Amino acid sequence: MLDKIKKLHSEITSLKINTRQELESYRLKYLSKKGIISSLFEEFRNIPNTIKKETGQRLNELKQTAQAKFDSLKSSLNTSEETRRDVDTTKPSYSFVSGSRHPISIVRREIIDIFSRIGFIVSEGPEIEDDDHVFTKLNFAPEHPARDMQDTFYISRISAEDSNPGDILLRTHTSSVQVRVMQSMKPPIRTISPGRVFRNEAISARAHCIFHQVEGLYIDENVSFSDLKQTLYYFAHELFGKETRIRFRPSYFPFTEPSAEMDLSCLICGGKGCKVCKNTGWLEVLGCGMVHPNVLEACSIDSRKYTGFAFGMGIERAAMLKYQINDLRLYFENDLRFLSQFKSAI
Ligand code: PHE
């Protein structure tokens, strides 16, 4: 019997099988209930005990080899025959529809990229803030009318009538992050703080109660207004294009002195006057100024040694100008017809 098993083993291993029909005949001949291997197991019962152990081992090996050959041929024949029948390998593949970034994310990333090239780092802070970081340290006096410039969402107020540094609120600008940076770092400081801000405004095409800002801060010895102008000039060129001109108008913020607002030459008409710029040739884009000495002192920075500039802009506004979007609400509606129009390199 051992001889028979040996012969069968080499017969099975050298057997060539190319089609599914041949495979089926193989199965019937060797592996089925009435096949050769089963009949050998029948025979095995009657062999003398002296050779039972070895014969049993060989027989099991034979069965495993035969079964393994069957299994691997079965899967390879299946796939190769199916490939031949059902798949046209010359057909072009399906194209993937890839998602796109939200325009706010695109512009935020671009702004971060532009400023990081001139050494600004990104800093972030909490959206739920206290009055101290949003107003008091930024030189808003308790009864200062400037506090009315921003309608604030309060979470908890210590007194119903008066604002208090301990009041908890949703930040109305990311200048609060810059206060935190000034408190924790020593000059030179070069940082931008992108983030979500909240103001209690009725939602319309031009206003929303949630929007995004990037504010910048630069503090060192001998920082001047011309550094501010040159930095913003570089920024406007990078984000809006080399032809963009800028101008500064005097303005007021409690935390900067002097303060200014920066306009861009209209991106549509180039300054000649059109509907978008309301025939002025200019578009408002950001607020800026030299950091008020009171702010530096409130954050324990020596205002006789150090000076600095700050600026802040709405990302929605910058994206509106860049892409000529005319309604703020589009940013929040998640309409794919709007969103899929934006493609970004970063
Ligand atoms: N914090 C101001 C705002 O929210 C923007 C600003 C920042 C203006 C820094 C001047 C300097 O409108």
XYZ file of C-alpha atoms and ligand atoms in Angstrom:
358
model
C 0.000 0.000 0.000
C 2.841 2.355 0.738
C 3.997 1.930 -2.845
C 0.588 2.697 -4.160
C 0.441 5.884 -2.086
C 3.861 6.972 -3.320
C 2.888 6.424 -6.946
C -0.340 8.317 -6.515
C 1.484 11.177 -4.824
C 3.805 11.695 -7.769
C 0.944 11.197 -10.213
C -1.089 13.927 -8.523
C 1.747 16.399 -8.191
C 2.796 16.101 -11.831
C -0.732 16.222 -13.205
C -1.470 19.210 -15.497
C -4.933 20.745 -15.202
C -5.950 23.652 -17.435
C -9.710 23.914 -17.436
C -12.518 23.759 -14.972
C -13.750 20.536 -16.584
C -10.397 18.868 -16.059
C -10.467 20.047 -12.481
C -13.875 18.480 -11.927
C -12.704 15.148 -13.342
C -9.694 15.356 -11.058
C -11.949 15.944 -8.088
C -14.168 13.001 -8.982
C -11.256 10.695 -9.606
C -9.227 11.445 -6.477
C -11.189 13.374 -3.914
C -14.847 12.431 -4.106
C -16.479 9.866 -1.804
C -16.052 7.209 -4.427
C -12.624 8.402 -5.478
C -9.280 6.707 -5.174
C -8.230 8.332 -1.918
C -11.461 7.365 -0.154
C -11.055 3.794 -1.280
C -7.514 3.794 0.100
C -8.905 4.864 3.464
C -11.268 1.828 3.269
C -8.316 -0.429 2.549
C -6.349 1.150 5.363
C -8.683 -0.365 7.967
C -7.494 -3.853 7.157
C -3.756 -3.444 7.030
C -1.557 -4.997 9.703
C -0.931 -2.956 12.817
C 2.838 -2.998 12.327
C 2.692 -0.644 9.345
C -0.490 1.192 10.297
C 1.185 4.237 11.733
C 3.418 5.041 8.791
C 0.763 4.213 6.218
C -1.712 6.447 8.016
C 0.690 9.365 7.929
C 1.474 8.920 4.256
C -2.174 8.570 3.400
C -3.056 11.783 5.197
C -0.236 13.600 3.420
C -1.532 12.337 0.101
C -5.010 13.587 0.883
C -3.736 17.005 1.940
C -1.617 17.375 -1.188
C -4.516 16.422 -3.429
C -6.872 18.797 -1.633
C -4.404 21.693 -1.667
C -3.847 21.250 -5.394
C -7.597 21.293 -5.930
C -8.117 24.438 -3.820
C -5.413 26.493 -5.472
C -6.438 25.461 -8.987
C -10.041 26.238 -8.195
C -9.352 29.834 -7.265
C -6.860 30.510 -10.041
C -9.069 28.995 -12.729
C -12.046 30.957 -11.466
C -10.307 34.286 -11.641
C -8.542 33.737 -14.919
C -11.699 32.510 -16.633
C -13.773 35.332 -15.234
C -11.181 37.832 -16.339
C -11.324 36.465 -19.796
C -15.090 36.504 -19.902
C -16.263 39.615 -18.039
C -13.506 42.184 -17.890
C -12.352 44.309 -20.775
C -8.844 45.201 -19.678
C -8.518 47.789 -22.442
C -11.387 49.847 -21.083
C -10.378 53.161 -19.405
C -10.771 53.070 -15.639
C -13.503 54.940 -13.781
C -12.499 58.429 -12.761
C -12.717 59.305 -9.069
C -14.702 62.309 -7.960
C -12.464 63.874 -5.349
C -13.761 66.372 -2.799
C -12.592 69.970 -2.604
C -11.682 72.238 0.238
C -14.069 74.842 1.550
C -13.176 78.323 0.214
C -12.644 79.549 3.785
C -10.111 76.771 4.377
C -8.379 77.536 1.086
C -7.976 81.225 1.879
C -7.041 80.558 5.521
C -4.298 78.165 4.416
C -3.069 80.638 1.816
C -2.903 83.466 4.366
C -1.019 81.241 6.831
C 1.353 80.181 4.071
C 2.026 83.781 3.009
C 2.847 84.934 6.538
C 4.823 81.840 7.457
C 7.204 82.672 4.605
C 8.210 85.840 6.457
C 8.565 84.184 9.842
C 5.097 84.438 11.408
C 4.041 81.473 13.522
C 0.420 80.387 14.036
C -1.108 80.680 17.500
C -4.541 79.575 18.605
C -6.697 80.206 21.646
C -10.120 79.432 23.110
C -13.379 80.487 21.429
C -15.017 80.817 24.850
C -13.070 83.645 26.442
C -13.231 86.066 29.319
C -13.797 89.815 29.073
C -10.250 90.407 30.258
C -8.642 88.891 27.122
C -11.237 90.131 24.629
C -11.654 93.707 25.930
C -9.960 94.873 29.122
C -6.335 94.000 28.280
C -6.937 95.481 24.811
C -7.536 98.913 26.290
C -11.333 98.917 26.182
C -12.164 100.937 29.350
C -15.169 99.600 31.339
C -17.458 102.335 30.028
C -15.640 102.829 26.784
C -18.116 103.331 23.946
C -15.878 101.126 21.765
C -17.273 98.121 23.606
C -20.474 98.842 21.735
C -18.660 98.402 18.449
C -19.048 94.687 18.848
C -22.213 93.039 19.953
C -21.146 90.248 22.176
C -22.661 86.849 22.994
C -22.272 86.566 26.763
C -22.230 83.163 28.429
C -22.156 84.436 31.993
C -22.012 87.978 33.325
C -21.020 88.932 36.825
C -23.263 92.007 36.823
C -26.198 92.701 34.518
C -25.317 96.394 34.043
C -21.530 96.626 33.909
C -19.031 94.569 32.030
C -16.431 92.896 34.199
C -13.065 91.293 33.358
C -14.428 88.010 34.717
C -17.420 87.848 32.355
C -17.420 84.784 30.116
C -18.282 85.301 26.462
C -17.720 84.107 22.908
C -14.710 85.961 21.521
C -15.618 88.718 19.086
C -12.137 88.837 17.561
C -8.967 86.768 17.713
C -7.036 89.692 19.237
C -7.702 87.753 22.463
C -5.216 85.122 21.258
C -2.603 87.834 20.800
C -3.102 88.928 24.405
C -2.424 85.334 25.446
C 0.695 85.234 23.258
C 2.015 88.524 24.713
C 1.421 87.197 28.226
C 3.323 83.995 27.578
C 6.136 84.991 25.176
C 8.912 87.527 25.239
C 9.541 89.801 22.207
C 10.436 89.462 19.408
C 6.936 88.150 18.659
C 5.721 87.420 15.153
C 2.458 85.551 15.103
C -0.853 85.223 13.310
C -4.004 83.871 14.908
C -6.629 82.396 12.633
C -9.926 81.371 14.187
C -13.677 81.507 14.501
C -15.296 84.571 16.048
C -18.833 85.432 17.102
C -20.885 88.625 16.981
C -24.504 89.110 17.724
C -25.627 90.273 14.298
C -28.666 89.545 12.180
C -27.710 87.192 9.343
C -27.720 88.801 5.909
C -25.689 88.795 2.681
C -23.174 91.118 4.360
C -23.173 89.984 7.990
C -23.180 86.727 9.929
C -23.054 85.868 13.608
C -20.138 83.468 13.060
C -17.168 84.207 10.877
C -13.427 83.664 10.660
C -10.533 86.029 11.201
C -6.794 86.087 10.859
C -5.112 88.636 13.067
C -1.402 89.351 13.067
C 0.990 90.755 15.653
C 4.618 91.815 15.384
C 6.508 93.130 18.402
C 10.203 93.955 18.561
C 12.502 96.919 19.100
C 12.088 99.726 16.546
C 9.048 98.349 14.740
C 7.483 101.181 12.768
C 4.401 101.974 10.740
C 6.435 101.534 7.556
C 7.145 97.907 8.604
C 3.398 97.449 8.911
C 2.777 98.950 5.469
C 5.468 96.899 3.794
C 4.250 93.656 5.405
C 0.672 94.267 4.294
C 1.806 95.311 0.839
C 3.628 91.989 0.467
C 0.563 90.161 1.779
C -1.875 91.871 -0.632
C 0.381 91.124 -3.596
C 0.677 87.459 -2.663
C -3.004 86.864 -1.967
C -4.685 89.099 -4.527
C -2.088 89.442 -7.291
C 0.856 91.610 -8.258
C -1.283 94.362 -9.817
C -3.082 95.069 -6.547
C -2.528 98.553 -5.111
C -3.247 99.391 -1.475
C -4.127 102.521 0.450
C -4.502 103.323 4.125
C -7.247 105.434 5.690
C -7.083 106.711 9.288
C -9.348 104.738 11.614
C -9.885 103.980 15.275
C -9.393 100.877 17.403
C -8.863 101.065 21.180
C -5.884 98.689 21.010
C -3.900 100.469 18.276
C -2.622 104.028 17.909
C -2.411 105.246 15.235
C -4.980 102.992 13.554
C -5.819 102.542 9.901
C -7.982 100.627 7.521
C -6.474 99.156 4.408
C -8.206 99.178 1.023
C -7.303 97.237 -2.119
C -7.612 98.642 -5.611
C -10.807 97.033 -6.930
C -10.038 93.524 -8.200
C -12.782 93.720 -10.817
C -12.233 97.077 -12.492
C -8.628 97.664 -11.394
C -9.618 101.017 -9.841
C -11.654 102.587 -12.636
C -14.925 102.240 -10.729
C -17.612 99.546 -11.053
C -20.620 98.088 -9.277
C -18.513 95.918 -6.932
C -16.469 98.863 -5.587
C -19.510 101.161 -5.763
C -17.595 103.339 -8.224
C -14.910 104.209 -5.687
C -12.203 101.999 -7.237
C -11.335 100.657 -3.747
C -12.373 97.692 -1.567
C -12.042 97.603 2.231
C -10.097 94.601 3.441
C -8.593 94.952 6.921
C -7.948 96.973 10.068
C -4.476 97.620 11.451
C -2.295 99.920 13.524
C 0.591 100.289 15.955
C -0.066 98.375 19.199
C -1.202 100.835 21.880
C 1.375 101.215 24.705
C -1.403 100.482 27.234
C -1.891 97.059 25.628
C 1.824 96.270 25.829
C 1.942 97.348 29.496
C -1.212 95.368 30.341
C 0.596 92.290 28.994
C 3.832 93.073 30.899
C 5.840 94.198 27.865
C 8.010 97.291 28.316
C 6.439 99.892 26.009
C 9.519 102.133 26.116
C 11.697 99.380 24.740
C 9.301 97.656 22.386
C 6.847 98.715 19.709
C 4.672 96.609 17.466
C 2.018 96.485 14.839
C -1.189 94.485 14.579
C -3.720 93.824 11.885
C -6.898 91.810 11.537
C -9.127 90.695 8.715
C -12.186 88.573 8.071
C -11.417 85.472 6.013
C -14.930 85.500 4.534
C -14.333 89.053 3.343
C -10.923 88.188 1.822
C -12.422 85.143 0.066
C -15.347 87.254 -1.194
C -12.895 89.664 -2.789
C -10.668 86.919 -4.171
C -13.477 84.840 -5.669
C -16.102 87.550 -6.191
C -18.648 85.924 -3.902
C -21.535 88.256 -3.167
C -23.374 86.588 -0.290
C -21.837 85.557 3.055
C -24.540 82.985 3.666
C -23.204 80.794 0.853
C -20.261 79.847 3.062
C -22.479 78.205 5.637
C -25.060 76.419 3.490
C -22.870 73.532 2.340
C -24.380 73.554 -1.126
C -22.168 71.323 -3.279
C -22.905 73.391 -6.393
C -21.137 76.275 -4.645
C -18.400 74.317 -2.855
C -17.271 72.184 -5.777
C -16.205 75.255 -7.738
C -13.169 75.803 -5.515
C -9.910 74.001 -6.196
C -6.748 74.553 -4.228
C -3.071 73.838 -4.536
C -2.570 73.737 -0.754
N -9.659 93.244 16.060
C -10.128 94.060 14.977
C -11.509 93.562 14.529
O -11.929 92.542 14.969
C -9.219 94.054 13.810
C -7.887 94.688 14.088
C -6.834 93.908 14.575
C -7.682 96.010 13.906
C -5.627 94.463 14.859
C -6.465 96.605 14.195
C -5.447 95.828 14.650
O -12.165 94.201 13.750
